[in-house]
Coordinates of C-alpha atoms in Angstrom, one line a residue:
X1 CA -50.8 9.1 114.1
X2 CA -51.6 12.9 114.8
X3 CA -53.8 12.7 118.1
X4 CA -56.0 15.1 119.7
X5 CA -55.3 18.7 120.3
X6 CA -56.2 19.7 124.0
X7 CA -55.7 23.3 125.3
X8 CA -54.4 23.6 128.5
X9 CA -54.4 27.0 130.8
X10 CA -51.8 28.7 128.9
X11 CA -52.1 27.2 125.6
X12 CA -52.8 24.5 123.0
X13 CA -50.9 21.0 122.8
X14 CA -50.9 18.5 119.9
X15 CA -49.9 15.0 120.8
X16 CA -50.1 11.6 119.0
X17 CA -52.5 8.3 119.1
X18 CA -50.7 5.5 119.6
X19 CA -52.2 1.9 119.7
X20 CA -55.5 3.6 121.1
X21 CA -53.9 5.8 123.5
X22 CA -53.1 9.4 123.5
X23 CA -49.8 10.8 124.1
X24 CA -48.1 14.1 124.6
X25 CA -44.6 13.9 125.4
X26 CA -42.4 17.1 126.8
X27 CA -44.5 18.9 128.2
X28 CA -43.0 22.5 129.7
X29 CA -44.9 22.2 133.4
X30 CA -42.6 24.9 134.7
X31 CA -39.9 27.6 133.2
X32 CA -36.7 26.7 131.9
X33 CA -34.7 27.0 135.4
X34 CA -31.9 28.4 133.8
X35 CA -29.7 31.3 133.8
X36 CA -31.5 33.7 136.1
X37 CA -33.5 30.7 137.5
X38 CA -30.9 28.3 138.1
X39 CA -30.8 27.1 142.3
X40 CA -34.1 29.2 142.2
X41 CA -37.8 27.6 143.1
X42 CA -39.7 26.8 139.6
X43 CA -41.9 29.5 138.2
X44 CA -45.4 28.5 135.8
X45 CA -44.8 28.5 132.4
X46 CA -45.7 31.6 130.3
X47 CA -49.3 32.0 127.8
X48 CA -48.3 30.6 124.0
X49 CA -49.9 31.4 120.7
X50 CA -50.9 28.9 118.3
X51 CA -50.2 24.9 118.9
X52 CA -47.3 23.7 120.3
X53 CA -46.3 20.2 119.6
X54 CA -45.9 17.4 121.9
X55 CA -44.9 14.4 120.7
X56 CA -41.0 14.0 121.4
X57 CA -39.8 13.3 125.4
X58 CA -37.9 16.6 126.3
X59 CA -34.2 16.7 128.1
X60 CA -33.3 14.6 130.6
X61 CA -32.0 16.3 133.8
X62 CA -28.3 17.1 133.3
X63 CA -26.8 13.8 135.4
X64 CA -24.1 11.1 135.3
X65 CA -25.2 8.9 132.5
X66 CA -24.9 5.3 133.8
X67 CA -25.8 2.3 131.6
X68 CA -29.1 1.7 133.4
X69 CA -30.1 5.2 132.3
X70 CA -28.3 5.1 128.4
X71 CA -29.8 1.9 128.1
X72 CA -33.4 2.8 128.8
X73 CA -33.6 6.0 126.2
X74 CA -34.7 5.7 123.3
X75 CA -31.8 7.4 121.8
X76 CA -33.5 10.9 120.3
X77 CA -33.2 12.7 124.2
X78 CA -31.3 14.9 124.5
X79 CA -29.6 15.9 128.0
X80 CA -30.3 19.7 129.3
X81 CA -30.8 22.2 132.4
X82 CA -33.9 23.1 130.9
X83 CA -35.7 19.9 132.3
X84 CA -38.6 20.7 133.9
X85 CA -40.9 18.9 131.3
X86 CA -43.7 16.0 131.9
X87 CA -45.7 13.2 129.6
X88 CA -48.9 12.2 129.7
X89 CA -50.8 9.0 128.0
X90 CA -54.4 8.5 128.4
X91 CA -57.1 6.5 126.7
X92 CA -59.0 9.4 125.9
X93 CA -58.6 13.3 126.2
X94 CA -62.4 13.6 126.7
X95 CA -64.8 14.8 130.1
X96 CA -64.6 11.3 131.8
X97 CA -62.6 12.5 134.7
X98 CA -60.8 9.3 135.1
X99 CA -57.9 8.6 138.2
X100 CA -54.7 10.2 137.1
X101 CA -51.4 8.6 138.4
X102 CA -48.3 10.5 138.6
X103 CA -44.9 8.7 138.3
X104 CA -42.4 10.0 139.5
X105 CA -39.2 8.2 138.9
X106 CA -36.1 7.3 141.2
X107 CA -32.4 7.3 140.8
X108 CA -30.6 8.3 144.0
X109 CA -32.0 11.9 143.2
X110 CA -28.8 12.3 140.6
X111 CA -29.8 10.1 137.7
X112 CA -33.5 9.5 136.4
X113 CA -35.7 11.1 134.0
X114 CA -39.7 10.2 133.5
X115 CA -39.0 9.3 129.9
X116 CA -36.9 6.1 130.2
X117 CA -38.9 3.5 128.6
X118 CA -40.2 1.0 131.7
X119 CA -41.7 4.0 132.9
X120 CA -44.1 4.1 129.4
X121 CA -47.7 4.7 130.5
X122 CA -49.3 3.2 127.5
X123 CA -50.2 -0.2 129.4
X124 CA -51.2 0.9 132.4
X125 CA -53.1 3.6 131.0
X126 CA -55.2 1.3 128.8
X127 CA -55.8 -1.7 131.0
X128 CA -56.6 0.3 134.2
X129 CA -58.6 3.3 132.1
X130 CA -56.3 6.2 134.1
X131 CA -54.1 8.9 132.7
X132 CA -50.8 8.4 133.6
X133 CA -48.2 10.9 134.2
X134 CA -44.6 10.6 134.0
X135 CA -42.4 13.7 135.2
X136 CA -38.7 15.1 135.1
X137 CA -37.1 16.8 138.2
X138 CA -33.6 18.5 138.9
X139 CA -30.9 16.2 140.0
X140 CA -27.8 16.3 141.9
X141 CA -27.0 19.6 143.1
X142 CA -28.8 21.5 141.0
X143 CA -32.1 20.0 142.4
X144 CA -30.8 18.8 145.9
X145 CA -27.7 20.5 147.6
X146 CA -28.3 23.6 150.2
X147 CA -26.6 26.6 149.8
X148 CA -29.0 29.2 151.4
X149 CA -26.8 29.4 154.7
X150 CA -23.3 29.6 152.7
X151 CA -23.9 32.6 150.1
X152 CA -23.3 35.7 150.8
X153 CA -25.8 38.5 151.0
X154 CA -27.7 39.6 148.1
X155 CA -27.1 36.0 146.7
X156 CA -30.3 34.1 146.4
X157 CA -30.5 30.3 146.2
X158 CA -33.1 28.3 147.4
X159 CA -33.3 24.9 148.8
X160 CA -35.2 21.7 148.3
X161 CA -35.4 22.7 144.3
X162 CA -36.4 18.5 142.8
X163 CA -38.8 18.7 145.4
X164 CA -39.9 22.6 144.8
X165 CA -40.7 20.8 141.5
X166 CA -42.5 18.0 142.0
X167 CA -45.0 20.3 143.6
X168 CA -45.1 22.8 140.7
X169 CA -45.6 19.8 138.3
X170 CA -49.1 18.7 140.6
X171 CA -49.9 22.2 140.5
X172 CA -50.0 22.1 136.2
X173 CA -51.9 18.5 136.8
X174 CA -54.2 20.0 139.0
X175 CA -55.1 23.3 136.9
X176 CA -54.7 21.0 133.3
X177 CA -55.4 17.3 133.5
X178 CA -58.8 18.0 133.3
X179 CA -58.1 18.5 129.3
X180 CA -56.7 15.2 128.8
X181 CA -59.7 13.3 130.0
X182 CA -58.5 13.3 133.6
X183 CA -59.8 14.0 137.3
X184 CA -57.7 16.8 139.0
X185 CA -59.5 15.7 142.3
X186 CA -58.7 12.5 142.0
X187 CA -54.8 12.4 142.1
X188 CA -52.4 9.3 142.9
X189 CA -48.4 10.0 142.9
X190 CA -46.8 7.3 143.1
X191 CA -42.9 6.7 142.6
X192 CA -39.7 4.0 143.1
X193 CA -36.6 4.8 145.4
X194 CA -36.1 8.3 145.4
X195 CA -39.5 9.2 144.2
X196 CA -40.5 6.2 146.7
X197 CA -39.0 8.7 148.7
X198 CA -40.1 11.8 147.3
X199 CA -43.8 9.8 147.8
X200 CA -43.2 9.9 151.7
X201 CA -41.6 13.4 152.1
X202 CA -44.7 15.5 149.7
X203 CA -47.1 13.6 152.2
X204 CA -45.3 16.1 154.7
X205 CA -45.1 19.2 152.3
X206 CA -48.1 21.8 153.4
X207 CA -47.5 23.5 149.6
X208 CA -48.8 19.9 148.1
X209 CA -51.7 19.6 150.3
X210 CA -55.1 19.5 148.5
X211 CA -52.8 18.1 145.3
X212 CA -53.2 14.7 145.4
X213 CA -55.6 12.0 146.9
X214 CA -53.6 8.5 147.1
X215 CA -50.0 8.0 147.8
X216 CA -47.9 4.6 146.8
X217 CA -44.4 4.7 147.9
X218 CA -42.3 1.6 146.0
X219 CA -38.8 1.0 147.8
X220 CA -38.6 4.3 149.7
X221 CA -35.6 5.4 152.0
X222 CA -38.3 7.1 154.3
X223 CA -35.4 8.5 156.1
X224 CA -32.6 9.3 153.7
X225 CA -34.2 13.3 154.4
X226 CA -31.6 15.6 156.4
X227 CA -31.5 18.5 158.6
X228 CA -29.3 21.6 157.5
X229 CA -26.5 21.0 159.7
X230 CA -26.1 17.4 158.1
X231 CA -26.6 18.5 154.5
X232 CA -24.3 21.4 154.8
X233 CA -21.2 19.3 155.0
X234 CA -22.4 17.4 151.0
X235 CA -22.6 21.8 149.9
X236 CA -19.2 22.6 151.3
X237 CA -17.4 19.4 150.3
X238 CA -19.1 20.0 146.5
X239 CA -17.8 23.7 146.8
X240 CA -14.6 22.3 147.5
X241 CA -14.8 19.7 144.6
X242 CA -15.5 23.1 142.2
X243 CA -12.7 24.8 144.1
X244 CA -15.0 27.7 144.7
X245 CA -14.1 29.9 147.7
X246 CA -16.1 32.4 150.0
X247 CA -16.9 35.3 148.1
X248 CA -16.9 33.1 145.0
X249 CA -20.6 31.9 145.0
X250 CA -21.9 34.1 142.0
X251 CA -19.7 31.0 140.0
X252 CA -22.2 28.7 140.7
X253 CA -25.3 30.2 138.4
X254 CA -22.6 30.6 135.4
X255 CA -20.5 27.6 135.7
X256 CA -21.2 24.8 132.8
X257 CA -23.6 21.9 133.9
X258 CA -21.0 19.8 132.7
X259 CA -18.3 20.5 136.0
X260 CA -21.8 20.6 138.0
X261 CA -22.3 17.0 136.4
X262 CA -19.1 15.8 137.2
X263 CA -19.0 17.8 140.5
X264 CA -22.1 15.7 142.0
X265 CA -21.3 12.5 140.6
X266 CA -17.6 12.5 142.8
X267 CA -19.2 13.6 145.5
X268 CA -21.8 11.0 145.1
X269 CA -18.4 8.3 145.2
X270 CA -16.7 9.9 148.6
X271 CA -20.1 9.8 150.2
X272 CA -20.8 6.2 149.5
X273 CA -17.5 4.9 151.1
X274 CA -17.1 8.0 154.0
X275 CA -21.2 7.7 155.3
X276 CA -22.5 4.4 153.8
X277 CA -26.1 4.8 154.1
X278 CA -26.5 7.8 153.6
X279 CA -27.5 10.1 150.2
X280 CA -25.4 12.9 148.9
X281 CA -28.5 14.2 147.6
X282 CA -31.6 14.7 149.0
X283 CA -34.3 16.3 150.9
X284 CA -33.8 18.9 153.7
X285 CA -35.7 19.9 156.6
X286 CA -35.9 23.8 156.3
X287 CA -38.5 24.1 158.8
X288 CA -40.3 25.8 155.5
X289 CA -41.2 24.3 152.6
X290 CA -40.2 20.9 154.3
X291 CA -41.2 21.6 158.3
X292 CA -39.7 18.4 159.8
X293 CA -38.2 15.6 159.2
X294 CA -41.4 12.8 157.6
X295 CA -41.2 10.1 160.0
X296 CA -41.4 12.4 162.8
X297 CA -44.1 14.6 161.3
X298 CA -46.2 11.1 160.9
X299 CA -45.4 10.2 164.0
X300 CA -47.0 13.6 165.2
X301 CA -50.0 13.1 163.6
X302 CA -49.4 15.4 160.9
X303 CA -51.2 14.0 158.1
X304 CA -53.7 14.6 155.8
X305 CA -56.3 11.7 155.2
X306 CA -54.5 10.5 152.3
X307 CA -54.4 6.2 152.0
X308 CA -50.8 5.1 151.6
X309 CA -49.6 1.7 150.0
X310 CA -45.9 1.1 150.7
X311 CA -43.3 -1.8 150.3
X312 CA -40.0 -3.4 149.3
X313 CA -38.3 -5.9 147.7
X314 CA -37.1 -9.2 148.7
X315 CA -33.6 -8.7 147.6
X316 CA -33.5 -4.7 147.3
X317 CA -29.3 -4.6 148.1
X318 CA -28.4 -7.3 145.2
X319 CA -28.2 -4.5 142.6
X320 CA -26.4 -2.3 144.7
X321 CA -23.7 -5.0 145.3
X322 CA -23.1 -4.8 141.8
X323 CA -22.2 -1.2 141.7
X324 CA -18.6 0.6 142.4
X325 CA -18.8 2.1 144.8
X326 CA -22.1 0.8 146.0
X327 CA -24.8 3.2 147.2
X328 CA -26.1 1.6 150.0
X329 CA -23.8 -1.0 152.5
X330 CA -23.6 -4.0 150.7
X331 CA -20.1 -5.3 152.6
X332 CA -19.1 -5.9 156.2
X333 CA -17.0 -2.7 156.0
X334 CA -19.1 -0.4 155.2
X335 CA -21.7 -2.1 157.5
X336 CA -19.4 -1.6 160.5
X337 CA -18.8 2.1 159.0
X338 CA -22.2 3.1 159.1
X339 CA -22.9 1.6 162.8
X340 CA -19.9 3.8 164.2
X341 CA -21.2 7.1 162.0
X342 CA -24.8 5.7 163.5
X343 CA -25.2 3.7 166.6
X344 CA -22.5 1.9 167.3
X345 CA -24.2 0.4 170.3
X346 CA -27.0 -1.4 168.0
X347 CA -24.3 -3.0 165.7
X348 CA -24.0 -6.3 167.8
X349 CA -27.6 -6.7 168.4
X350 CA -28.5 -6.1 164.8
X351 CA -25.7 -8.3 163.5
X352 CA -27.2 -11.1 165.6
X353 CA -30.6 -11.0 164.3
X354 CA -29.1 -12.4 161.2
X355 CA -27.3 -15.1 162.2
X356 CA -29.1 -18.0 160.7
X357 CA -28.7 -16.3 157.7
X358 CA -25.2 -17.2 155.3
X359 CA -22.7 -14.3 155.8
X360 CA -23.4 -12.6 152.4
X361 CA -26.6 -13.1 152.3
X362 CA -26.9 -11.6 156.3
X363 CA -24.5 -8.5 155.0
X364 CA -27.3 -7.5 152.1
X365 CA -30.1 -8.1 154.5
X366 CA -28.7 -5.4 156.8
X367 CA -28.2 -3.0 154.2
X368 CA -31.4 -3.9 152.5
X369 CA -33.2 -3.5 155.9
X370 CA -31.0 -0.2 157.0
X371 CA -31.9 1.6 154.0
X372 CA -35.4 0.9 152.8
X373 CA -37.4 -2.2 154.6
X374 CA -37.4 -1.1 158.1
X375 CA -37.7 2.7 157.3
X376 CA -40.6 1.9 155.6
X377 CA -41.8 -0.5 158.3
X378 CA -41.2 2.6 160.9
X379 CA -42.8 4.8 157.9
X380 CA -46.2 2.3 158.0
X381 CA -46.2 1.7 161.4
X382 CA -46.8 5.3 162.2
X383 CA -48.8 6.5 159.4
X384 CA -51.3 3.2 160.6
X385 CA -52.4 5.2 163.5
X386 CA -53.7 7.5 161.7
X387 CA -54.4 6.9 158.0
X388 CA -55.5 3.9 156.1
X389 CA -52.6 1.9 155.3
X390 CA -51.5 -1.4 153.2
X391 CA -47.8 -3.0 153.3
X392 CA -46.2 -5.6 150.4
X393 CA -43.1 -7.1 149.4
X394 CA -42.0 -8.2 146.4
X395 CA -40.6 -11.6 146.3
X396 CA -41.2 -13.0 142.3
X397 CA -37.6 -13.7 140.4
X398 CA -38.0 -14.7 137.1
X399 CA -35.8 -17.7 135.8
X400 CA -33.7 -14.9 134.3
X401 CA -33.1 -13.0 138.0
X402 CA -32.5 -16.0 139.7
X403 CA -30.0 -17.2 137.1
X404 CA -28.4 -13.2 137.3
X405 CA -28.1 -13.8 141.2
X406 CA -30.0 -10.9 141.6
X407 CA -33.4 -12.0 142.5
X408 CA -36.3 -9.7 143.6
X409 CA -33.7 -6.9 143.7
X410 CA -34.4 -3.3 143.6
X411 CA -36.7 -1.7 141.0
X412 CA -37.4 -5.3 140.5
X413 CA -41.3 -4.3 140.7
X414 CA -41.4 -1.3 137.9
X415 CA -41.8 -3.7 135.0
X416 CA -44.6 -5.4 137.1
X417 CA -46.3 -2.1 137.6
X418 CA -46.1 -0.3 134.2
X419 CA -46.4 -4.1 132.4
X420 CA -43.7 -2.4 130.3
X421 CA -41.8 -6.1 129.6
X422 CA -40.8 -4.7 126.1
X423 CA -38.2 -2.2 128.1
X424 CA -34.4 -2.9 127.7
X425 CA -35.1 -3.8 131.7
X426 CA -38.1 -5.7 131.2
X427 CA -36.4 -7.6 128.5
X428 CA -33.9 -8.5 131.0
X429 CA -36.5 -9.7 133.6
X430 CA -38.4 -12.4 131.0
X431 CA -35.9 -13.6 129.0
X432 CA -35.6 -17.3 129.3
X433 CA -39.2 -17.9 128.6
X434 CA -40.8 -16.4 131.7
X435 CA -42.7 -14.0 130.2
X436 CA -46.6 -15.6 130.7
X437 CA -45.9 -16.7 134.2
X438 CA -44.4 -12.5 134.6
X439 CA -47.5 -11.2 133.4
X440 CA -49.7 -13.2 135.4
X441 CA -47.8 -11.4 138.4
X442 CA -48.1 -7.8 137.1
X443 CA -51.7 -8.1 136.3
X444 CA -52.0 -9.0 139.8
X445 CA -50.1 -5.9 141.0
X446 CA -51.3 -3.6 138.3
X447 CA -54.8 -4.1 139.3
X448 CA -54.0 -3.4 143.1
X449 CA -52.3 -0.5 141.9
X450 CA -55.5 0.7 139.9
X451 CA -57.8 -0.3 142.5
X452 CA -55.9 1.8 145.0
X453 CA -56.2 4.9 142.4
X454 CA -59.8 4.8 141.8
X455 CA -61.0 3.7 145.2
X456 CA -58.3 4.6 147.9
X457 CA -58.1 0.9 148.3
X458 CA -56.2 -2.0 146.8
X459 CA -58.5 -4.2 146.9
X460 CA -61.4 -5.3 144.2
X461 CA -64.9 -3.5 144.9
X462 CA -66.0 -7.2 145.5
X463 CA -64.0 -7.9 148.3
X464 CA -61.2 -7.9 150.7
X465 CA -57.9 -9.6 149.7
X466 CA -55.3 -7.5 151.4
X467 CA -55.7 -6.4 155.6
X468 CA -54.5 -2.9 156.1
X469 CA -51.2 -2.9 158.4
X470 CA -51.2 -2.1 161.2
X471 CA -49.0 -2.5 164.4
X472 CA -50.1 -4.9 165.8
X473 CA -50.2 -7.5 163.1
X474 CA -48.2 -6.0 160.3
X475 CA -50.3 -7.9 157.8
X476 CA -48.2 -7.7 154.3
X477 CA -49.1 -8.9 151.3
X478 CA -46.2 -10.8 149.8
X479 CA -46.2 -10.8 146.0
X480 CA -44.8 -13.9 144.3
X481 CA -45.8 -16.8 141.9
X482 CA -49.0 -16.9 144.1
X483 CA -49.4 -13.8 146.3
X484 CA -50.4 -14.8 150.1
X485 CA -50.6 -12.3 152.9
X486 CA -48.7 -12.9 155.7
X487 CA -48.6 -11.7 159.5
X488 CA -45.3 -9.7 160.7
X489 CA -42.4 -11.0 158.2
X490 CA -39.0 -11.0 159.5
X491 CA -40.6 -9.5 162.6
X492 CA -37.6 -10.8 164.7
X493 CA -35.4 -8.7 162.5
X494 CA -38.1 -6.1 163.0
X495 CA -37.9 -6.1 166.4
X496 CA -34.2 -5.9 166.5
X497 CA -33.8 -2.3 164.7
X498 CA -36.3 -0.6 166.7
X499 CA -34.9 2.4 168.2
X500 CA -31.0 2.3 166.1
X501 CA -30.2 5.7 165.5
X502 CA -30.2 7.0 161.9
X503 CA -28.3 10.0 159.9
X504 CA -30.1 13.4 160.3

């Protein structure tokens, strides 16, 4: 059904009415980054005539396309370096000024795209009455290697170019949501993995202060966010991938996507087995755009007022165990690897704080905990001092994830969130009958999730469920068949990382 027709800053967009929401899907938030553009910062879209439509998703970011991306398309995306394009769903495009929450979706900053379907806003959008945003961003090397200290003079790249994005794409939210019966000052991002981590780095960005209120960061890897010295070994070994030499940089803004593609994706493999636990891709502190590295600019002090809501999952490293190579450690060998690249001197202490766990089980729980739990323990710990903050972890397995071995693994939480059980990963999670007792859970955690939009605070208007975290309780709200709160979990484990050494 034809919905309403909104008019934006530059221009008018027709989307559709679906089931009592309104959608517009693809829409251009920033310039095509090609040609010209491409490894450049984004620049704002340009004043159209007449209506534009917006009713089909727009490219996915050019990427590796593995089978948990293929699988959650709905077939008519197409794949293209002209990207930069966002969708919206909202009960009404009217003056309410309700909360707008802005996805913004993970994948190791190489795969992803805001239009795979468990990231569809309709249900959220129309049980919590907010507009919901999903976005695109570049990947891989187009969005997230540093070339500014390798090309020659005259040759202009720029650096930090997903993230360069993300921040363009709150500026069009802030100037336009208005339109589609949202309230610009009233702003949540909110986003899974890499954007759990793209959550905690923007609360750091001085460009994206003043562009959003509330911050929820699901599954981050707080400190998978390098300086240039550490990133400029992933740029030179892609260079060598390409077999580009000095003097040879103008290749790189001509070269197909496709060698890009399959550039990044190899150098994603090497990394996984030559730094386990680290990203190929990511955030760098420029002492620019990004000033310092996030934990330590929290730790400063350097914040902004803005309420955080941060967890994990119970059994984040079970996916990853399933992957080849894996991203994260998930085996005693790359466990050992990453201590001696690390702090080899914390390996035995850290080792021993799993003991009474069985050996595979221990092995997971250290990469689990090196990569996102205790990062984003460190991560609450500090913003605490400062800012209102509330800690969970998501512990509910279906029959289906329990049978699958995979438990409360990571991403584990999306379906919860969105309530989008209809996805080709939702699907997964309820088969075998579990689909009332599933919903039961995500109206729980959709609700917090809604609460912490409107009111910068998870809890109901009536009354306190969940205790903010702080350091010296670490109160954390444990979602599962019945959610309970509970006082410093694994807070031997906790207790053994403090101080281990980390990439930067």
């Amino acid at each position: 059904m034809i919905g309403s027709i909104v008019t934006t800053v530059k221009g008018h967009l027709q989307g559709t009415m679906e089931n009592d929401i309104c959608v517009w899907r693809g829409v251009r938030y920033a310039k095509a980054p090609i040609d010209g553009l491409r490894f450049r910062s984004p620049e704002p879209v340009d004043n159209w005539s007449g209506v534009m439509d917006a009713v089909d998703f727009g490219p996915v970011p050019p990427q590796p396309m593995d089978r948990a991306v293929r699988t959650g398309m709905s077939g008519k995306e197409k794949m293209d370096e002209d990207c930069l394009f966002l969708n919206i769903w909202s009960p009404r495009a009217d003056d309410k000024k309700r909360p707008v929450m802005v996805w913004i979706p993970g994948g190791a900053y190489i795969t992803g795209a805001g239009s795979l379907d468990m990231y569809n806003g309709h249900l959220l959008a129309k049980n919590g009455d907010v507009v919901v945003v999903s976005i695109n961003y570049r990947l891989g090397a187009l969005g997230y290697l540093d070339f500014t200290e390798l090309a020659g003079e005259g040759e202009i790249f720029e650096n930090n170019l997903g993230l360069r994005d993300q921040v363009a794409c709150l500026k069009w939210v802030k100037k336009n949501i208005e339109a589609f019966g949202g309230d610009p000052d009233n702003v949540t991002i909110f986003g899974e993995s890499a954007g759990g981590n793209a959550v905690t780095t923007l609360l750091t960005v001085p460009s994206a202060r003043g562009l959003f209120k509330q911050a929820i960061a699901e599954s981050p890897a707080p400190t998978s966010v390098y300086g240039k010295g550490f990133a400029r070994q992933f740029s030179e070994r892609f260079l060598e991938i390409l077999g580009i030499g000095k003097g040879e940089f103008h290749r790189l803004k001509t070269l197909p996507v496709q060698e890009i593609v399959a550039a990044s994706h190899q150098l994603l493999q090497e990394n996984s087995q030559e730094m386990p636990g680290s990203l190929a891709f990511g955030p760098v502190v420029d002492g620019d755009f990004l000033p310092d590295y996030p934990l330590d600019s929290i730790r400063s002090g350097r914040t902004e007022g803005i309420p955080l809501l941060i967890g994990t999952n119970r059994d984040e490293a079970t996916l990853f165990d399933q992957m080849d190579p894996p991203l994260i450690p998930t085996n005693t060998a790359m466990i050992h690897k990453m201590f001696e690249n690390t702090d080899p001197k914390a390996k035995e202490r850290i080792t021993n704080a799993y003991t009474n766990y069985p050996e595979k089980e221990a092995v997971l729980g250290i990469g689990r905990d090196a990569t996102f739990h205790i990062p984003s323990v460190w991560y609450a710990e500090a913003y605490s001092r400062f800012e209102k903050t509330w800690m969970y972890r998501f512990d509910y397995k279906t029959a289906a994830m329990r049978i699958s071995k995979l438990g409360a693994t990571h991403g584990m939480e999306i379906p919860f969130a969105f309530q989008t059980f209809d996805s080709a990963f939702g699907k997964r999670i309820v088969s075998y009958g579990s689909r009332s007792a599933a919903l039961k859970v995500s109206h729980r955690m959709q609700g917090h999730w809604v609460n912490f939009a409107k009111y910068g605070n998870p809890n109901p208007p009536e009354g306190e469920i969940w205790p903010k975290y702080d350091e010296t309780n670490h109160y954390t709200l444990i979602f599962d068949k019945k959610d309970y709160i509970e006082k410093d979990p694994d807070g031997m484990i906790r207790l053994a990382w403090e101080g281990v050494g980390i990439y930067k």
